[in-house]
mmCIF file of C-alpha atoms and ligand atoms in Angstrom:
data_model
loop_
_atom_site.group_PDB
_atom_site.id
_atom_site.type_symbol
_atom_site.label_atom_id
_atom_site.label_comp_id
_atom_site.label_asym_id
_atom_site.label_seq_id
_atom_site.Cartn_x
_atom_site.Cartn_y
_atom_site.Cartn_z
ATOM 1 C CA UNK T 1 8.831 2.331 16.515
ATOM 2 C CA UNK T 2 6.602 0.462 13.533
ATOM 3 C CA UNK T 3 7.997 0.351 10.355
ATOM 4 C CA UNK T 4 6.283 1.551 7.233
ATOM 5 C CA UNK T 5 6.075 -0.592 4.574
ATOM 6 C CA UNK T 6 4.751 0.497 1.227
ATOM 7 C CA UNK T 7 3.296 -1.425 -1.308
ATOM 8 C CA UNK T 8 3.286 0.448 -5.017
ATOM 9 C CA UNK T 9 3.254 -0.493 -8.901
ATOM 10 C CA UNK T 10 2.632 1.916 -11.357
ATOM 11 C CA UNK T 11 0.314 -0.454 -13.432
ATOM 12 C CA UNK T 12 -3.223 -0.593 -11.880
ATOM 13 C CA UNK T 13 -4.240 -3.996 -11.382
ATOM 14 C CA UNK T 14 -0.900 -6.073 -10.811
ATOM 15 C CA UNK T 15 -1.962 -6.847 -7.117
ATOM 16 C CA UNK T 16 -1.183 -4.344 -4.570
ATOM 17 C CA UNK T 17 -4.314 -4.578 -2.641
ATOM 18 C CA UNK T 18 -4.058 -8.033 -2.604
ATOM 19 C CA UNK T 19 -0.449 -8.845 -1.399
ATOM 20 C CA UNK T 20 -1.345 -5.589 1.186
ATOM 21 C CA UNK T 21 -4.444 -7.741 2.551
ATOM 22 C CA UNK T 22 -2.323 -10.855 2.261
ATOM 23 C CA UNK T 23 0.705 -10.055 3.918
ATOM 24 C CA UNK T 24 -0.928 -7.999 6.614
ATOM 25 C CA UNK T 25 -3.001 -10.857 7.551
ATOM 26 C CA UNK T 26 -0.237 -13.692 7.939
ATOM 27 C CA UNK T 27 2.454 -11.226 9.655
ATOM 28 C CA UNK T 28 -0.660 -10.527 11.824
ATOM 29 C CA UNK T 29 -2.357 -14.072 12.356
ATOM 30 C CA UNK T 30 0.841 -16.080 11.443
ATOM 31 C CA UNK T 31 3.996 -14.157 13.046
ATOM 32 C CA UNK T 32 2.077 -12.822 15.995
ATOM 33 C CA UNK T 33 3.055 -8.771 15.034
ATOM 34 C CA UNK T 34 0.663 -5.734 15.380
ATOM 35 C CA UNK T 35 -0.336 -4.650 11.874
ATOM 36 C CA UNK T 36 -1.740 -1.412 10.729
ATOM 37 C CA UNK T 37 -3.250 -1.424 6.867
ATOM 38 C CA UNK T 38 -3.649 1.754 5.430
ATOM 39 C CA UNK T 39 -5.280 2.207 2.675
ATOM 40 C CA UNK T 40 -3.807 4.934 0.473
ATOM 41 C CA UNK T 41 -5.091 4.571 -3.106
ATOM 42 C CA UNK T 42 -7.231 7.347 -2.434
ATOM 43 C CA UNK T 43 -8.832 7.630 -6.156
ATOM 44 C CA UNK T 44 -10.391 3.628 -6.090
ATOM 45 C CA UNK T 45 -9.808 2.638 -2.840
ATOM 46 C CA UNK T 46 -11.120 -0.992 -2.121
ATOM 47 C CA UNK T 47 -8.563 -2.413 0.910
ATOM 48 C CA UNK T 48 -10.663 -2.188 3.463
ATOM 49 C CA UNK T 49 -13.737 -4.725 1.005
ATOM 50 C CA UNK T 50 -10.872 -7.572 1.443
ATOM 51 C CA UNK T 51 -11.944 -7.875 5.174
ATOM 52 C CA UNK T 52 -15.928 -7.022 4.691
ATOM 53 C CA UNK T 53 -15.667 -3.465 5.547
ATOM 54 C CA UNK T 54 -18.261 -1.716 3.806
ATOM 55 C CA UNK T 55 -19.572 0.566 5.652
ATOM 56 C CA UNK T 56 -17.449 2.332 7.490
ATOM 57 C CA UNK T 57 -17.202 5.874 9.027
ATOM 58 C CA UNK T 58 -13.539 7.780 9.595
ATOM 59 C CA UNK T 59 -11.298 7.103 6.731
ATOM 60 C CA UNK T 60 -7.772 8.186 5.683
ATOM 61 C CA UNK T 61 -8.612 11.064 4.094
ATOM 62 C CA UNK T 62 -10.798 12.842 7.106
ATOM 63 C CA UNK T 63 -7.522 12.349 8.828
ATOM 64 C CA UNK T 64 -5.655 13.739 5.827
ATOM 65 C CA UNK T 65 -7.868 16.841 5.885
ATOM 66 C CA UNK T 66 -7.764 17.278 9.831
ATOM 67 C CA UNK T 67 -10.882 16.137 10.048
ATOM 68 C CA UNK T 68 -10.620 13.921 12.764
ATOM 69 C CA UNK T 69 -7.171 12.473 14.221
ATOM 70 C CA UNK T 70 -5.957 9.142 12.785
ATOM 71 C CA UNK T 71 -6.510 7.348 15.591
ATOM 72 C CA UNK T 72 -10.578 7.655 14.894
ATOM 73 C CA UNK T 73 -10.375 6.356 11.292
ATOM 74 C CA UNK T 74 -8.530 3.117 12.971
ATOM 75 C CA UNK T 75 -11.037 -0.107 12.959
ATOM 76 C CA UNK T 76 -10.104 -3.071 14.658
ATOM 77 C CA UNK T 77 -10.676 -5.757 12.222
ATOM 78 C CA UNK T 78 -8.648 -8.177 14.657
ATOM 79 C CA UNK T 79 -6.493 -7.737 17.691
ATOM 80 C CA UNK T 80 -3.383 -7.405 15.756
ATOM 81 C CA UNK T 81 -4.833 -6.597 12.217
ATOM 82 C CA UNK T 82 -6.189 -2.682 12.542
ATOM 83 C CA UNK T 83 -7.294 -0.934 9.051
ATOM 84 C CA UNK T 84 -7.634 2.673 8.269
ATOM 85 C CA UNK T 85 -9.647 2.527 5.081
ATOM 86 C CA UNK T 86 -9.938 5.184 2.134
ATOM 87 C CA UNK T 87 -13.506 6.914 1.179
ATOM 88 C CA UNK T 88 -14.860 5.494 -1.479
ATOM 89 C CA UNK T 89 -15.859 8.654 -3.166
ATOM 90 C CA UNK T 90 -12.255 9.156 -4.326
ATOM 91 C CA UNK T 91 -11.105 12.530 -2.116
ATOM 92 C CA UNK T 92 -7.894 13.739 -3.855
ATOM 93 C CA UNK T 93 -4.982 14.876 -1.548
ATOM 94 C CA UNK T 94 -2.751 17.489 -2.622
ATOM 95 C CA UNK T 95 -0.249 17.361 0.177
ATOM 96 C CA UNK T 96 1.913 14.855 -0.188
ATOM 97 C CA UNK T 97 3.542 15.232 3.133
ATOM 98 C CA UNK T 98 0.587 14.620 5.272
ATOM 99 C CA UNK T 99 0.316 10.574 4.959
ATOM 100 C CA UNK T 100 3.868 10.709 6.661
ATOM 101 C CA UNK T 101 2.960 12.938 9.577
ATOM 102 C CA UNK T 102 -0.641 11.048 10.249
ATOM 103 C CA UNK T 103 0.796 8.106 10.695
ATOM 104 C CA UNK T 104 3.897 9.168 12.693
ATOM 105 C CA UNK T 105 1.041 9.680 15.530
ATOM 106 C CA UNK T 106 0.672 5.774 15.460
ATOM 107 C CA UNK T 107 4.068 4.303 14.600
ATOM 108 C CA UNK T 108 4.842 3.329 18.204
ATOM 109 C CA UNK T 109 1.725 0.990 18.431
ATOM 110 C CA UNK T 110 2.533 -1.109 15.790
ATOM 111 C CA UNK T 111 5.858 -3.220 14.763
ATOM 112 C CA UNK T 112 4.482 -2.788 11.052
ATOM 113 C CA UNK T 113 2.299 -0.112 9.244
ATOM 114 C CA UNK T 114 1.615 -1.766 5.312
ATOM 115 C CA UNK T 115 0.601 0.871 2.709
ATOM 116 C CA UNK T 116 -1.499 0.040 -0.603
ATOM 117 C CA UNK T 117 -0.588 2.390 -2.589
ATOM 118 C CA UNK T 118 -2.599 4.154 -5.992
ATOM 119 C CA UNK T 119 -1.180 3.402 -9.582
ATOM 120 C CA UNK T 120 -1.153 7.227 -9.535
ATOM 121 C CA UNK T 121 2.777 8.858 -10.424
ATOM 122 C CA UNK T 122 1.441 12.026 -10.582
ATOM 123 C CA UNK T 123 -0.305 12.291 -7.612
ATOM 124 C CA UNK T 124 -1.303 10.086 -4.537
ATOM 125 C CA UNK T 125 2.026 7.114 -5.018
ATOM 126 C CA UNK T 126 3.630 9.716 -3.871
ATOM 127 C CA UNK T 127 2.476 9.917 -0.222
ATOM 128 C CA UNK T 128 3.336 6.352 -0.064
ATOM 129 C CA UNK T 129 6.474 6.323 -1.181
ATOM 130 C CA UNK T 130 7.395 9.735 1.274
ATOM 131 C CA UNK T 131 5.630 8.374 4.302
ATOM 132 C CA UNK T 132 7.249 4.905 3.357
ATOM 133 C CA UNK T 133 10.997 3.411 4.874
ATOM 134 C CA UNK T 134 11.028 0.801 2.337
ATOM 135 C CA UNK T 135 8.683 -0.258 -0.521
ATOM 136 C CA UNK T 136 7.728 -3.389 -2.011
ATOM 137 C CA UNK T 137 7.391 -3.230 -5.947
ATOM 138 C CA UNK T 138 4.217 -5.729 -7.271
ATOM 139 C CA UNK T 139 4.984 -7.073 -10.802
ATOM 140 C CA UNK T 140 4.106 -9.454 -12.934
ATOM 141 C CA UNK T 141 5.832 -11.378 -15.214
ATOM 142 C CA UNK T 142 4.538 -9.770 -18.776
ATOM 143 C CA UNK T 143 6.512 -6.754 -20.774
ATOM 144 C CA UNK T 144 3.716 -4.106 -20.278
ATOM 145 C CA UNK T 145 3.845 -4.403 -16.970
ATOM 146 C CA UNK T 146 7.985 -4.965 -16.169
ATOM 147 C CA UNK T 147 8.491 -1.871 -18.289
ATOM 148 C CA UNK T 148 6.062 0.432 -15.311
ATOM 149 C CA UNK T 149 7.792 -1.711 -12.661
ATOM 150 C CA UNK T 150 11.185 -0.504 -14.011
ATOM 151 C CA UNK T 151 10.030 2.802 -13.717
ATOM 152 C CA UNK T 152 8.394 2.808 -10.311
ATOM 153 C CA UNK T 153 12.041 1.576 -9.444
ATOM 154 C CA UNK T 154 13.650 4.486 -10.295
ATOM 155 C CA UNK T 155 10.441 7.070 -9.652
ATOM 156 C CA UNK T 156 11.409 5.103 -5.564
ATOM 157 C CA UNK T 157 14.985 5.884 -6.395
ATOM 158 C CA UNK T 158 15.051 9.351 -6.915
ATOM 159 C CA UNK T 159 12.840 10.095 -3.752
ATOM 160 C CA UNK T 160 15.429 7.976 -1.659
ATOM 161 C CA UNK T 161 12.857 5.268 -0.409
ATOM 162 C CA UNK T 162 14.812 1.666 -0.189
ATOM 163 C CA UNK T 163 13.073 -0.823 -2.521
ATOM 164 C CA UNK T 164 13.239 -4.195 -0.469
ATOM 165 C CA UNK T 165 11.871 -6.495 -2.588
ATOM 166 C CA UNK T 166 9.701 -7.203 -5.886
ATOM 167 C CA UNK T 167 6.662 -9.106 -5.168
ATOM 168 C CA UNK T 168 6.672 -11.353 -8.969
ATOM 169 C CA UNK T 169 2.387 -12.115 -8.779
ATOM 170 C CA UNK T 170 0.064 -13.715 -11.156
ATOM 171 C CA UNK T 171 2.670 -16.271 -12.481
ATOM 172 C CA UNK T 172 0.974 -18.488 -14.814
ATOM 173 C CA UNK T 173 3.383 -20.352 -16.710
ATOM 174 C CA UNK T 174 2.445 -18.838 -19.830
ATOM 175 C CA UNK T 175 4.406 -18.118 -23.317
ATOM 176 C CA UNK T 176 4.313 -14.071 -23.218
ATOM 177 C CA UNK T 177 6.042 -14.578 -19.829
ATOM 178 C CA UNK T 178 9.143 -13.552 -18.931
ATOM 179 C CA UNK T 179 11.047 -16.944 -16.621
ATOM 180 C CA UNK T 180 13.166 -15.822 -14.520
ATOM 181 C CA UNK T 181 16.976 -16.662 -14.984
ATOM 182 C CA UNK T 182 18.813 -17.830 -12.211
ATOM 183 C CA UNK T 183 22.556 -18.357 -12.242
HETATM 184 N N1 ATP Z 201 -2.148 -13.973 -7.621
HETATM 185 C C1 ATP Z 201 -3.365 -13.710 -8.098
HETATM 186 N N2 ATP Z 201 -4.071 -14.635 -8.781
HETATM 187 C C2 ATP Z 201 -5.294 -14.372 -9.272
HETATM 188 N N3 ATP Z 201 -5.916 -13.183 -9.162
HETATM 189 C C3 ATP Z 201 -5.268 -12.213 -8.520
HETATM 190 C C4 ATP Z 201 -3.964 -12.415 -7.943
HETATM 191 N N4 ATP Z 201 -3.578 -11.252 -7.364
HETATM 192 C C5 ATP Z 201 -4.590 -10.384 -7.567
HETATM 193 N N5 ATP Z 201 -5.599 -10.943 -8.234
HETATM 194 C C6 ATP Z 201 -6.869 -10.320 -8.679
HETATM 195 O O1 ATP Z 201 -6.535 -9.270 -9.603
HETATM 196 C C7 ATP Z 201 -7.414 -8.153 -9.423
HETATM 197 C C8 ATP Z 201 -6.594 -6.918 -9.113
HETATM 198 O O2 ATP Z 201 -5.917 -7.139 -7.868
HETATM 199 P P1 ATP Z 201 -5.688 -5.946 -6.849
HETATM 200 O O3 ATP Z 201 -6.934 -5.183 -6.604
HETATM 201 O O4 ATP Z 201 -4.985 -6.536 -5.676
HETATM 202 O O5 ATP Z 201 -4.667 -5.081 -7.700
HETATM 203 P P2 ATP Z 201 -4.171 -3.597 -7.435
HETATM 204 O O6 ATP Z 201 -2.782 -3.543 -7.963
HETATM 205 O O7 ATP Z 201 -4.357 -3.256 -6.030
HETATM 206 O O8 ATP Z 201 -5.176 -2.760 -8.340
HETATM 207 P P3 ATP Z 201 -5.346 -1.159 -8.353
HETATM 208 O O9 ATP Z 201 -4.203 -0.620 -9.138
HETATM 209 O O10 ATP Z 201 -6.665 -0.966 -9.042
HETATM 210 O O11 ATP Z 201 -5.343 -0.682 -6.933
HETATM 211 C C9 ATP Z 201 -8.361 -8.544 -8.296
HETATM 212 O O12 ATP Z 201 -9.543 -9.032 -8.877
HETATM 213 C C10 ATP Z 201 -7.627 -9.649 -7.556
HETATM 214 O O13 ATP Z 201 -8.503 -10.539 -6.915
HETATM 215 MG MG1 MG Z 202 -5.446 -1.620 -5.207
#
């Protein structure tokens, strides 16, 4: 059975989309595994632009809303890179639950399922971090942003959902950074 990986911050911006689009192409081109994207930021969705997918019928939300099974809203972008992309028209979901039981229709054709998750605590971070085994928290290296990643930490913590890792992007070298102090 796939694993679900999901990728949050609470700050919009930090990188989600791009370590999502990133890491699901070199586990998929590189590593030789069967990836699904999902795209789950369901207010500005923009995952599926990353590989030129513009127009696009079927998205996460029709599948959210039992309009149409998941398995439609699935495009092949390569044989081991598939995408389920969001509607751009920003389709709120209320139930937080469904994300988890969509994609527990197509866990046993992948070995990983990546989420990019919404900046959104209130709302649609939640289905990722339910319908998620373990998340991967995007930071960067400036105060504003550490003190949402803190947050998202224990927001992850609460719900149960093992944090993995903290993905530390846009790391410029610059004086309002914080370095990092290893031992
Ligand atoms: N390491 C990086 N270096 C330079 N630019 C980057 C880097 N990572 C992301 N970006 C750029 O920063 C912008 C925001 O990135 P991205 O869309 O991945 O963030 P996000 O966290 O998904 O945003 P949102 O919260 O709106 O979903 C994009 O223009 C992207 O190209
Ligand atoms: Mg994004």
């Amino acid at each position: 059975m796939g694993k679900v990986i999901g990728i949050i911050a609470l700050k919009g911006g930090v990188g989600k989309t791009s370590c999502a689009a990133n890491l699901g192409s070199a586990l998929s081109h590189e590593f030789g595994q069967k990836v699904l994207l999902v795209d789950a930021n369901f207010s500005a969705p923009n995952l599926a632009m990353h590989f030129g997918l513009f127009d696009y019928e079927g998205t996460i939300q029709d599948a959210l809303m039992r309009k149409m099974p998941l398995q439609k809203t699935i495009h092949k972008y390569a044989t081991n890179l598939h995408i389920v992309p969001a509607s751009v028209e920003g389709k709120q979901i209320t139930d937080h639950y469904r994300l988890k039981e969509c994609l527990a229709q197509v866990r046993d054709l992948y070995d990983l399922i990546l989420i990019d998750a919404s900046p959104n605590l209130h709302g649609d971070i939640l289905s990722t971090m339910i319908a998620s085994d373990e998340l991967y928290v995007v930071t960067s290296p400036d105060y504003p942003t550490l003190s949402t990643t803190i947050r998202a930490v224990k927001v992850a913590k609460q719900r149960n959902t093992p944090i993995k890792g903290l993905i530390l992007n846009k790391v410029r070298g610059k004086r309002f950074e914080l370095i990092l102090l290893l031992n």
